[in-house]
Amino acid sequence: MTNVAENLRAVRARIAAACEAAGREADGVALVAVSKRMPSDAIRAAYAAGQRDFGENYVQELVRKRDELADLPEVRFHLIGHLQSNKARLAATLADCIQTVDSVRVVDALGRASEGRARPLQIFIQVNVAGEDSKSGCAPDALARLVAAARTVRHLRLRGLMTVPPAGDPSATRAAFRALAALAAEHELPELSMGMSDDLELAVSEGATLVRVGTAIFGARPTA
Ligand SMILES: *Cc1c(COP(=O)(O)O)cnc(C)c1O
């Protein structure tokens, strides 16, 4: 049995140590616990240990978990999987934050879906900084147009940029994190969503304000 509470403590300690090493305040890095493909009971265990922000990749799975977890008043969900514009309306009703906005089409669809919300829908723009074919995210040279579009929509609050870096080679990973930080600075965006179980220290050293950690908290995911 995975001990979620113990794993969470260990991950929080890793974040604190990385902040200390980087000379940053420990409360400057938020933790999103990535619960995709994990049962709702795993989310309950993390919630009981004080975790409030969770990451999900699939809109349909989020539908089910919202329902199963309706009794947890403070749970917040971040959509971190690719979002198609035809799912935007549903996603906007289920998620507190959508981290994978990568086209003007999706910005427009979320804007329409968010009219009349009491609080603005939080978004991050996902950038494919290394230009990998296998990854979603906008190209760096498309970012200015997307940022401008997102900023004109009243019910969206653009928090920052998100990326999934090339895996395997730490120097390529670091370069991707650094490139994302430079783009965020250029557009005066305060937040950087980057860093996962294997590279959160690297991400914090390059300025991450939000890390998305799954395996190190919940253990290996069941295969889909
Ligand atoms: C699955 C996933 C994560 C978590 O990855 P781990 O290696 O399990 O920590 C983070 N971000 C995104 C976008 C993911 O799809």
Short mmCIF file of C-alpha atoms and ligand atoms in Angstrom, two decimals:
data_model
loop_
_atom_site.label_atom_id
_atom_site.label_comp_id
_atom_site.label_asym_id
_atom_site.label_seq_id
_atom_site.Cartn_x
_atom_site.Cartn_y
_atom_site.Cartn_z
CA MET A 1 0.00 0.00 0.00
CA THR A 2 1.26 3.44 -0.94
CA ASN A 3 1.48 5.72 2.06
CA VAL A 4 0.19 8.92 0.51
CA ALA A 5 0.58 11.05 3.64
CA GLU A 6 4.19 9.99 4.08
CA ASN A 7 4.98 10.52 0.40
CA LEU A 8 3.41 13.98 0.53
CA ARG A 9 5.60 14.91 3.46
CA ALA A 10 8.65 13.72 1.55
CA VAL A 11 7.69 15.72 -1.55
CA ARG A 12 7.06 18.85 0.49
CA ALA A 13 10.48 18.36 2.10
CA ARG A 14 12.08 18.05 -1.35
CA ILE A 15 10.41 21.30 -2.43
CA ALA A 16 11.55 23.06 0.75
CA ALA A 17 15.12 21.82 0.29
CA ALA A 18 15.15 22.92 -3.36
CA CYS A 19 13.87 26.37 -2.36
CA GLU A 20 16.53 26.66 0.29
CA ALA A 21 19.25 25.64 -2.17
CA ALA A 22 17.97 28.25 -4.63
CA GLY A 23 17.70 30.96 -1.97
CA ARG A 24 13.94 31.13 -2.44
CA GLU A 25 11.06 31.28 0.06
CA ALA A 26 9.53 27.82 0.59
CA ASP A 27 6.00 29.17 0.21
CA GLY A 28 6.77 30.44 -3.27
CA VAL A 29 6.21 27.00 -4.82
CA ALA A 30 2.71 25.49 -4.92
CA LEU A 31 2.22 21.73 -5.17
CA VAL A 32 -0.36 20.18 -7.48
CA ALA A 33 -0.77 16.47 -6.70
CA VAL A 34 -1.30 14.70 -10.03
CA SER A 35 -4.00 12.09 -9.42
CA LYS A 36 -4.75 11.00 -13.00
CA ARG A 37 -5.72 7.32 -13.27
CA MET A 38 -5.63 7.06 -9.49
CA PRO A 39 -8.80 6.23 -7.53
CA SER A 40 -10.73 8.92 -5.69
CA ASP A 41 -9.68 7.30 -2.41
CA ALA A 42 -6.08 8.29 -3.14
CA ILE A 43 -7.26 11.90 -3.45
CA ARG A 44 -9.12 11.55 -0.14
CA ALA A 45 -5.94 10.34 1.56
CA ALA A 46 -3.99 13.32 0.25
CA TYR A 47 -6.79 15.72 1.19
CA ALA A 48 -6.76 14.33 4.73
CA ALA A 49 -3.03 15.11 4.79
CA GLY A 50 -3.72 18.73 3.87
CA GLN A 51 -3.37 18.66 0.08
CA ARG A 52 -5.96 20.77 -1.77
CA ASP A 53 -4.79 21.07 -5.40
CA PHE A 54 -4.99 18.07 -7.71
CA GLY A 55 -4.10 17.57 -11.35
CA GLU A 56 -6.13 15.52 -13.81
CA ASN A 57 -5.46 14.84 -17.49
CA TYR A 58 -8.81 13.66 -18.81
CA VAL A 59 -12.07 15.61 -18.78
CA GLN A 60 -14.19 12.43 -18.47
CA GLU A 61 -12.21 11.28 -15.44
CA LEU A 62 -12.69 14.69 -13.90
CA VAL A 63 -16.46 14.40 -14.36
CA ARG A 64 -16.44 11.19 -12.34
CA LYS A 65 -14.09 12.42 -9.62
CA ARG A 66 -15.96 15.70 -9.10
CA ASP A 67 -19.01 13.59 -8.46
CA GLU A 68 -17.28 11.10 -6.18
CA LEU A 69 -15.57 13.86 -4.20
CA ALA A 70 -18.45 16.33 -3.96
CA ASP A 71 -18.21 16.19 -0.15
CA LEU A 72 -14.69 17.68 -0.07
CA PRO A 73 -15.42 21.42 0.07
CA GLU A 74 -11.92 22.75 -0.59
CA VAL A 75 -10.70 20.40 -3.30
CA ARG A 76 -9.39 22.20 -6.41
CA PHE A 77 -8.75 20.58 -9.75
CA HIS A 78 -6.22 21.62 -12.38
CA LEU A 79 -6.66 20.24 -15.87
CA ILE A 80 -3.14 19.37 -17.05
CA GLY A 81 -3.97 17.16 -20.05
CA HIS A 82 -4.54 18.40 -23.58
CA LEU A 83 -7.84 20.23 -24.01
CA GLN A 84 -9.78 20.30 -27.27
CA SER A 85 -12.07 23.25 -27.84
CA ASN A 86 -15.14 20.98 -28.05
CA LYS A 87 -14.52 19.93 -24.40
CA ALA A 88 -13.83 23.48 -23.20
CA ARG A 89 -17.33 24.16 -21.90
CA LEU A 90 -17.38 21.00 -19.78
CA ALA A 91 -13.83 21.56 -18.57
CA ALA A 92 -14.67 25.11 -17.49
CA THR A 93 -17.45 23.84 -15.23
CA LEU A 94 -15.25 21.18 -13.59
CA ALA A 95 -11.79 22.68 -13.25
CA ASP A 96 -10.59 25.58 -11.11
CA CYS A 97 -7.57 26.04 -13.31
CA ILE A 98 -6.79 24.94 -16.85
CA GLN A 99 -3.06 24.66 -17.43
CA THR A 100 -3.10 23.46 -21.03
CA VAL A 101 -4.46 26.37 -23.03
CA ASP A 102 -2.56 26.31 -26.31
CA SER A 103 -4.67 27.93 -29.02
CA VAL A 104 -6.79 31.02 -29.57
CA ARG A 105 -9.68 28.67 -30.31
CA VAL A 106 -9.46 27.24 -26.79
CA VAL A 107 -9.12 30.74 -25.27
CA ASP A 108 -12.29 31.83 -27.07
CA ALA A 109 -14.18 28.67 -26.10
CA LEU A 110 -13.17 29.00 -22.43
CA GLY A 111 -14.08 32.68 -22.48
CA ARG A 112 -17.58 31.89 -23.72
CA ALA A 113 -17.93 29.02 -21.23
CA SER A 114 -16.84 31.24 -18.33
CA GLU A 115 -19.27 34.12 -18.82
CA GLY A 116 -21.33 34.53 -15.69
CA ARG A 117 -18.88 32.70 -13.44
CA ALA A 118 -18.66 34.15 -9.94
CA ARG A 119 -14.87 33.94 -10.01
CA PRO A 120 -12.65 34.06 -13.10
CA LEU A 121 -11.39 30.77 -14.49
CA GLN A 122 -7.65 30.49 -13.94
CA ILE A 123 -5.53 29.49 -16.89
CA PHE A 124 -1.94 28.82 -17.85
CA ILE A 125 -0.75 28.80 -21.44
CA GLN A 126 1.15 25.61 -22.28
CA VAL A 127 4.26 26.19 -24.38
CA ASN A 128 6.07 23.50 -26.34
CA VAL A 129 9.43 25.16 -25.80
CA ALA A 130 11.55 22.45 -27.40
CA GLY A 131 9.24 22.08 -30.40
CA GLU A 132 8.71 18.35 -29.83
CA ASP A 133 6.23 16.73 -32.25
CA SER A 134 4.87 14.46 -29.52
CA LYS A 135 3.87 17.31 -27.20
CA SER A 136 1.01 19.76 -27.16
CA GLY A 137 1.50 23.40 -26.33
CA CYS A 138 1.84 26.48 -28.49
CA ALA A 139 5.04 27.30 -30.34
CA PRO A 140 7.09 30.03 -28.64
CA ASP A 141 6.52 32.35 -31.59
CA ALA A 142 2.74 31.97 -31.27
CA LEU A 143 2.77 32.95 -27.61
CA ALA A 144 2.43 36.73 -27.95
CA ARG A 145 -0.83 36.37 -29.86
CA LEU A 146 -2.23 33.92 -27.32
CA VAL A 147 -1.27 36.06 -24.33
CA ALA A 148 -2.95 39.07 -25.95
CA ALA A 149 -6.08 37.03 -26.67
CA ALA A 150 -6.27 35.63 -23.12
CA ARG A 151 -5.84 39.09 -21.60
CA THR A 152 -8.82 40.50 -23.45
CA VAL A 153 -11.25 37.91 -22.02
CA ARG A 154 -12.87 39.20 -18.86
CA HIS A 155 -13.64 35.91 -17.16
CA LEU A 156 -10.22 34.35 -17.60
CA ARG A 157 -7.28 35.06 -15.33
CA LEU A 158 -3.99 34.27 -17.02
CA ARG A 159 -1.61 33.17 -14.25
CA GLY A 160 1.43 32.15 -16.23
CA LEU A 161 3.06 29.56 -18.46
CA MET A 162 3.25 25.78 -18.25
CA THR A 163 5.52 23.28 -19.97
CA VAL A 164 6.35 19.59 -20.13
CA PRO A 165 10.08 19.48 -20.95
CA PRO A 166 11.99 16.89 -22.96
CA ALA A 167 12.58 13.91 -20.66
CA GLY A 168 15.78 12.00 -20.08
CA ASP A 169 18.52 14.53 -20.65
CA PRO A 170 18.86 16.92 -17.67
CA SER A 171 20.58 19.59 -19.72
CA ALA A 172 17.73 19.65 -22.25
CA THR A 173 15.24 19.70 -19.38
CA ARG A 174 17.01 22.64 -17.76
CA ALA A 175 17.19 24.50 -21.08
CA ALA A 176 13.44 24.08 -21.52
CA PHE A 177 12.70 25.37 -18.00
CA ARG A 178 15.00 28.32 -18.57
CA ALA A 179 13.37 29.12 -21.90
CA LEU A 180 9.91 29.05 -20.28
CA ALA A 181 11.10 31.43 -17.55
CA ALA A 182 12.47 33.83 -20.16
CA LEU A 183 9.17 33.81 -22.07
CA ALA A 184 7.20 34.45 -18.87
CA ALA A 185 9.46 37.39 -18.00
CA GLU A 186 9.07 38.80 -21.51
CA HIS A 187 5.28 38.78 -21.15
CA GLU A 188 5.28 39.87 -17.48
CA LEU A 189 3.60 36.67 -16.34
CA PRO A 190 4.28 35.85 -12.67
CA GLU A 191 3.82 32.08 -12.58
CA LEU A 192 5.68 29.07 -13.97
CA SER A 193 4.12 25.59 -13.86
CA MET A 194 7.02 23.21 -14.40
CA GLY A 195 8.65 20.27 -12.62
CA MET A 196 7.37 16.72 -11.98
CA SER A 197 8.46 13.79 -9.77
CA ASP A 198 11.84 13.38 -11.44
CA ASP A 199 12.83 16.97 -12.06
CA LEU A 200 11.16 19.18 -9.48
CA GLU A 201 14.47 20.31 -7.97
CA LEU A 202 15.70 21.42 -11.40
CA ALA A 203 12.42 23.27 -11.99
CA VAL A 204 12.56 25.06 -8.64
CA SER A 205 16.14 26.12 -9.33
CA GLU A 206 14.91 27.65 -12.62
CA GLY A 207 12.04 29.53 -10.99
CA ALA A 208 9.02 27.19 -10.89
CA THR A 209 6.13 28.59 -8.80
CA LEU A 210 4.01 25.46 -9.20
CA VAL A 211 5.16 21.85 -9.54
CA ARG A 212 2.96 18.97 -10.72
CA VAL A 213 3.88 15.76 -8.93
CA GLY A 214 2.16 12.41 -9.39
CA THR A 215 4.26 9.26 -9.02
CA ALA A 216 6.26 10.48 -6.01
CA ILE A 217 2.99 10.99 -4.11
CA PHE A 218 0.64 8.27 -5.34
CA GLY A 219 3.06 5.61 -6.60
CA ALA A 220 3.15 4.14 -10.10
CA ARG A 221 -0.04 4.71 -12.08
CA PRO A 222 -2.08 1.75 -13.29
CA THR A 223 -1.74 1.42 -17.06
CA ALA A 224 -4.69 2.91 -18.91
C1 LIG B 1 1.36 12.88 -15.41
C2 LIG B 1 1.80 14.30 -15.44
C3 LIG B 1 2.56 14.86 -14.39
C4 LIG B 1 3.07 14.06 -13.20
O1 LIG B 1 4.14 13.26 -13.58
P1 LIG B 1 4.95 12.37 -12.50
O2 LIG B 1 6.19 12.01 -13.21
O3 LIG B 1 4.08 11.20 -12.17
O4 LIG B 1 5.19 13.24 -11.32
C5 LIG B 1 2.85 16.21 -14.46
N1 LIG B 1 2.45 16.97 -15.50
C6 LIG B 1 1.73 16.48 -16.52
C7 LIG B 1 1.32 17.37 -17.62
C8 LIG B 1 1.40 15.12 -16.53
O5 LIG B 1 0.70 14.63 -17.57
#
